[in-house]
Amino acid sequence: MNTLPPPDLSDAALLRVVSGIRPCRRGGIRLEAEQMTLGARSKTVIHNYGQGGCGVTLSLGCAQLAADLVLGATADPEGAAVPTTPIAILGAGVTALTTARELLSRGHRVTCYATKFATDTTSNIAGAIWLPTGVEFGDRPDKVARFHDILRRSHAAFGRLDLQQWGVQRLPVYEPAYAPHEDRFFDNGTLEPPQLLERLPVAGPPRAGRVFYTSFIHTPRFLAALAADITARGGAFIERTFTAREQLASLNEPVLVNCLALGSRELFDDHSMYPARGVLVHMKPQPLGYIVHDGYKYMFPRHDALVLGGCFDADVEDPTPPEHTVREILDHHRRFFAV
Ligand SMILES: Cc1cc2nc3c(=O)[nH]c(=O)nc-3n(C[C@H](O)[C@H](O)[C@H](O)COP(=O)(O)OP(=O)(O)OC[C@H]3O[C@@H](n4cnc5c(N)ncnc54)[C@H](O)[C@@H]3O)c2cc1C
């Protein structure tokens, strides 16, 4: 029996098409400290980038580990924290903003330098479902173990945020039985494994499937709340575009946290980075209270749009959404829910 309200996917409900470029990295995310000579000055750079298709999911966990690395770089000789050290955050997407907030909560002074801020970044395009998809867990056992640690930290931290203040909501996710399933998304102490259902309670032909529960992050609200919280705690935002690494020498802060995502490829010569385009169709907002997920074909009830995904076009940097992809997304969802 279909107990859940069906979506309106008519032409009249169509709002817009958006696309974004995921900052993917071969070998997994880069989260480490590096000592660099920039001009005549030595600075510590903490790298925090390469979150690929799940940067929102990972953000709060990565922020904690990045802040621990900052502590390592700024502690006094006895190992005690020197929280007054000013820190420069490079970037202002979800990775940068969550790191900035974590550092402010530990007593640091923080300034974010970026070309684009919060709701103008790729982070604002993300749905976002809390699920570690579209990322390499790591190319070594220690990196994989650390990745699971990040997931556990992030999952716990998102679980503490509420819808009203942060735009984070717990939702059921329905998957048809034929959709790809990965045990490693569930066997790490974060999400409860899916339960099998003889019939999905969504509109459309009778279909077996599964359901699991996770956080859904209304990214425009989450990013706006982060930016407001950073400002309220005394953090600053400065517009700056870096076209060469030497320009970082002009920053007064002795410690920089690099959250430049794909910008790290050029600025830090990291050729493990590669782009992966995602295209989304926004329908008029519909508070359906559930997610449908079938790999990169998904439906998210975001507060500002019902988001229909999608695709993962690896090595594509051009954000222009191809006509045929938009048609394929619409046709897929209309077929799925057709009665
Ligand atoms: C279609 C789509 C759907 C997605 N869905 C999900 C999802 O459901 N769940 C999920 O967890 N994730 C999802 N993601 C992935 C998520 O959006 C990214 O992993 C995340 O946004 C990366 O955040 P970031 O802060 O590292 O990078 P960005 O948001 O790209 O921010 C990078 C920042 O660096 C700045 N910058 C870069 N280069 C320079 C430079 N040279 N000088 C100055 N500033 C610079 C930019 O201006 C920006 O402020 C999705 C992505 C896409 C495209």
PDB file of C-alpha atoms in Angstrom, residues 22-131:
ATOM      1  CA  ARG A  22      32.490  17.644  -6.647  1.00  0.00           C
ATOM      2  CA  PRO A  23      36.080  17.994  -5.363  1.00  0.00           C
ATOM      3  CA  CYS A  24      37.227  14.339  -5.609  1.00  0.00           C
ATOM      4  CA  ARG A  25      40.643  12.969  -4.729  1.00  0.00           C
ATOM      5  CA  ARG A  26      42.327   9.710  -5.712  1.00  0.00           C
ATOM      6  CA  GLY A  27      43.570   7.960  -2.566  1.00  0.00           C
ATOM      7  CA  GLY A  28      41.042   9.686  -0.312  1.00  0.00           C
ATOM      8  CA  ILE A  29      40.816  12.978   1.533  1.00  0.00           C
ATOM      9  CA  ARG A  30      43.930  14.935   2.496  1.00  0.00           C
ATOM     10  CA  LEU A  31      43.966  15.821   6.172  1.00  0.00           C
ATOM     11  CA  GLU A  32      47.509  16.549   7.331  1.00  0.00           C
ATOM     12  CA  ALA A  33      49.907  19.307   8.376  1.00  0.00           C
ATOM     13  CA  GLU A  34      52.708  20.595   6.161  1.00  0.00           C
ATOM     14  CA  GLN A  35      55.456  23.105   6.973  1.00  0.00           C
ATOM     15  CA  MET A  36      55.951  25.527   4.072  1.00  0.00           C
ATOM     16  CA  THR A  37      58.254  28.389   3.264  1.00  0.00           C
ATOM     17  CA  LEU A  38      56.146  31.107   1.650  1.00  0.00           C
ATOM     18  CA  GLY A  39      58.208  34.111   0.577  1.00  0.00           C
ATOM     19  CA  ALA A  40      60.530  34.793   3.499  1.00  0.00           C
ATOM     20  CA  ARG A  41      58.145  33.249   6.053  1.00  0.00           C
ATOM     21  CA  SER A  42      57.569  29.769   7.351  1.00  0.00           C
ATOM     22  CA  LYS A  43      53.945  28.796   7.847  1.00  0.00           C
ATOM     23  CA  THR A  44      52.094  25.677   8.868  1.00  0.00           C
ATOM     24  CA  VAL A  45      49.466  24.604   6.364  1.00  0.00           C
ATOM     25  CA  ILE A  46      46.808  22.163   7.570  1.00  0.00           C
ATOM     26  CA  HIS A  47      45.220  20.517   4.539  1.00  0.00           C
ATOM     27  CA  ASN A  48      41.540  19.582   4.721  1.00  0.00           C
ATOM     28  CA  TYR A  49      40.197  18.826   1.243  1.00  0.00           C
ATOM     29  CA  GLY A  50      39.176  16.145  -1.263  1.00  0.00           C
ATOM     30  CA  GLN A  51      35.797  15.235   0.284  1.00  0.00           C
ATOM     31  CA  GLY A  52      34.326  14.460  -3.171  1.00  0.00           C
ATOM     32  CA  GLY A  53      30.646  13.492  -3.182  1.00  0.00           C
ATOM     33  CA  CYS A  54      30.110  13.712   0.585  1.00  0.00           C
ATOM     34  CA  GLY A  55      31.763  16.836   1.934  1.00  0.00           C
ATOM     35  CA  VAL A  56      28.689  17.806   3.940  1.00  0.00           C
ATOM     36  CA  THR A  57      28.560  14.320   5.486  1.00  0.00           C
ATOM     37  CA  LEU A  58      32.225  14.442   6.490  1.00  0.00           C
ATOM     38  CA  SER A  59      32.416  18.124   7.418  1.00  0.00           C
ATOM     39  CA  LEU A  60      31.920  18.048  11.196  1.00  0.00           C
ATOM     40  CA  GLY A  61      34.297  15.097  11.667  1.00  0.00           C
ATOM     41  CA  CYS A  62      37.002  16.563   9.405  1.00  0.00           C
ATOM     42  CA  ALA A  63      36.654  19.867  11.265  1.00  0.00           C
ATOM     43  CA  GLN A  64      37.488  18.155  14.575  1.00  0.00           C
ATOM     44  CA  LEU A  65      40.585  16.420  13.171  1.00  0.00           C
ATOM     45  CA  ALA A  66      41.743  19.605  11.402  1.00  0.00           C
ATOM     46  CA  ALA A  67      41.377  21.497  14.691  1.00  0.00           C
ATOM     47  CA  ASP A  68      43.442  18.783  16.443  1.00  0.00           C
ATOM     48  CA  LEU A  69      46.176  19.332  13.825  1.00  0.00           C
ATOM     49  CA  VAL A  70      46.015  23.080  14.506  1.00  0.00           C
ATOM     50  CA  LEU A  71      46.484  22.304  18.197  1.00  0.00           C
ATOM     51  CA  GLY A  72      49.591  20.284  17.302  1.00  0.00           C
ATOM     52  CA  ALA A  73      50.950  23.261  15.358  1.00  0.00           C
ATOM     53  CA  THR A  74      50.202  25.918  17.973  1.00  0.00           C
ATOM     54  CA  ALA A  75      50.765  24.182  21.335  1.00  0.00           C
ATOM     55  CA  ASP A  76      53.461  25.566  23.640  1.00  0.00           C
ATOM     56  CA  PRO A  77      56.595  23.439  24.371  1.00  0.00           C
ATOM     57  CA  GLU A  78      54.741  21.647  27.193  1.00  0.00           C
ATOM     58  CA  GLY A  79      51.995  20.675  24.727  1.00  0.00           C
ATOM     59  CA  ALA A  80      49.368  23.015  26.212  1.00  0.00           C
ATOM     60  CA  ALA A  81      47.000  24.774  23.815  1.00  0.00           C
ATOM     61  CA  VAL A  82      47.732  28.385  22.816  1.00  0.00           C
ATOM     62  CA  PRO A  83      44.258  29.160  21.541  1.00  0.00           C
ATOM     63  CA  THR A  84      44.879  32.834  20.871  1.00  0.00           C
ATOM     64  CA  THR A  85      46.952  32.025  17.749  1.00  0.00           C
ATOM     65  CA  PRO A  86      45.156  33.620  14.771  1.00  0.00           C
ATOM     66  CA  ILE A  87      44.253  31.092  12.097  1.00  0.00           C
ATOM     67  CA  ALA A  88      43.591  31.747   8.397  1.00  0.00           C
ATOM     68  CA  ILE A  89      41.018  29.475   6.800  1.00  0.00           C
ATOM     69  CA  LEU A  90      41.351  29.246   3.018  1.00  0.00           C
ATOM     70  CA  GLY A  91      37.892  28.747   1.535  1.00  0.00           C
ATOM     71  CA  ALA A  92      34.332  29.321   2.703  1.00  0.00           C
ATOM     72  CA  GLY A  93      32.410  26.187   1.695  1.00  0.00           C
ATOM     73  CA  VAL A  94      31.108  23.638   4.190  1.00  0.00           C
ATOM     74  CA  THR A  95      34.600  22.264   4.951  1.00  0.00           C
ATOM     75  CA  ALA A  96      35.968  25.723   5.748  1.00  0.00           C
ATOM     76  CA  LEU A  97      32.962  26.953   7.717  1.00  0.00           C
ATOM     77  CA  THR A  98      32.730  23.872   9.938  1.00  0.00           C
ATOM     78  CA  THR A  99      36.495  24.046  10.568  1.00  0.00           C
ATOM     79  CA  ALA A 100      36.256  27.765  11.372  1.00  0.00           C
ATOM     80  CA  ARG A 101      33.433  27.136  13.833  1.00  0.00           C
ATOM     81  CA  GLU A 102      35.305  24.279  15.509  1.00  0.00           C
ATOM     82  CA  LEU A 103      38.417  26.473  15.947  1.00  0.00           C
ATOM     83  CA  LEU A 104      36.370  29.389  17.301  1.00  0.00           C
ATOM     84  CA  SER A 105      34.729  27.066  19.817  1.00  0.00           C
ATOM     85  CA  ARG A 106      38.239  26.082  20.975  1.00  0.00           C
ATOM     86  CA  GLY A 107      39.165  29.755  21.491  1.00  0.00           C
ATOM     87  CA  HIS A 108      41.106  30.629  18.313  1.00  0.00           C
ATOM     88  CA  ARG A 109      40.761  33.819  16.307  1.00  0.00           C
ATOM     89  CA  VAL A 110      39.721  32.921  12.760  1.00  0.00           C
ATOM     90  CA  THR A 111      39.474  34.653   9.383  1.00  0.00           C
ATOM     91  CA  CYS A 112      38.098  32.934   6.249  1.00  0.00           C
ATOM     92  CA  TYR A 113      39.590  34.031   2.907  1.00  0.00           C
ATOM     93  CA  ALA A 114      37.754  32.940  -0.243  1.00  0.00           C
ATOM     94  CA  THR A 115      36.464  33.873  -3.665  1.00  0.00           C
ATOM     95  CA  LYS A 116      32.953  32.670  -2.856  1.00  0.00           C
ATOM     96  CA  PHE A 117      31.143  32.336   0.452  1.00  0.00           C
ATOM     97  CA  ALA A 118      28.754  29.790   1.966  1.00  0.00           C
ATOM     98  CA  THR A 119      25.583  29.780  -0.145  1.00  0.00           C
ATOM     99  CA  ASP A 120      27.518  30.755  -3.325  1.00  0.00           C
ATOM    100  CA  THR A 121      29.735  27.657  -3.154  1.00  0.00           C
ATOM    101  CA  THR A 122      29.437  24.081  -4.442  1.00  0.00           C
ATOM    102  CA  SER A 123      28.474  23.125  -0.886  1.00  0.00           C
ATOM    103  CA  ASN A 124      25.162  24.900  -1.362  1.00  0.00           C
ATOM    104  CA  ILE A 125      24.356  22.681  -4.384  1.00  0.00           C
ATOM    105  CA  ALA A 126      24.598  19.495  -2.284  1.00  0.00           C
ATOM    106  CA  GLY A 127      21.260  17.945  -1.214  1.00  0.00           C
ATOM    107  CA  ALA A 128      22.477  16.886   1.253  1.00  0.00           C
ATOM    108  CA  ILE A 129      22.009  13.363   2.511  1.00  0.00           C
ATOM    109  CA  TRP A 130      24.321  12.105   5.277  1.00  0.00           C
ATOM    110  CA  LEU A 131      25.920   9.145   3.462  1.00  0.00           C
TER     111      LEU A 131
END
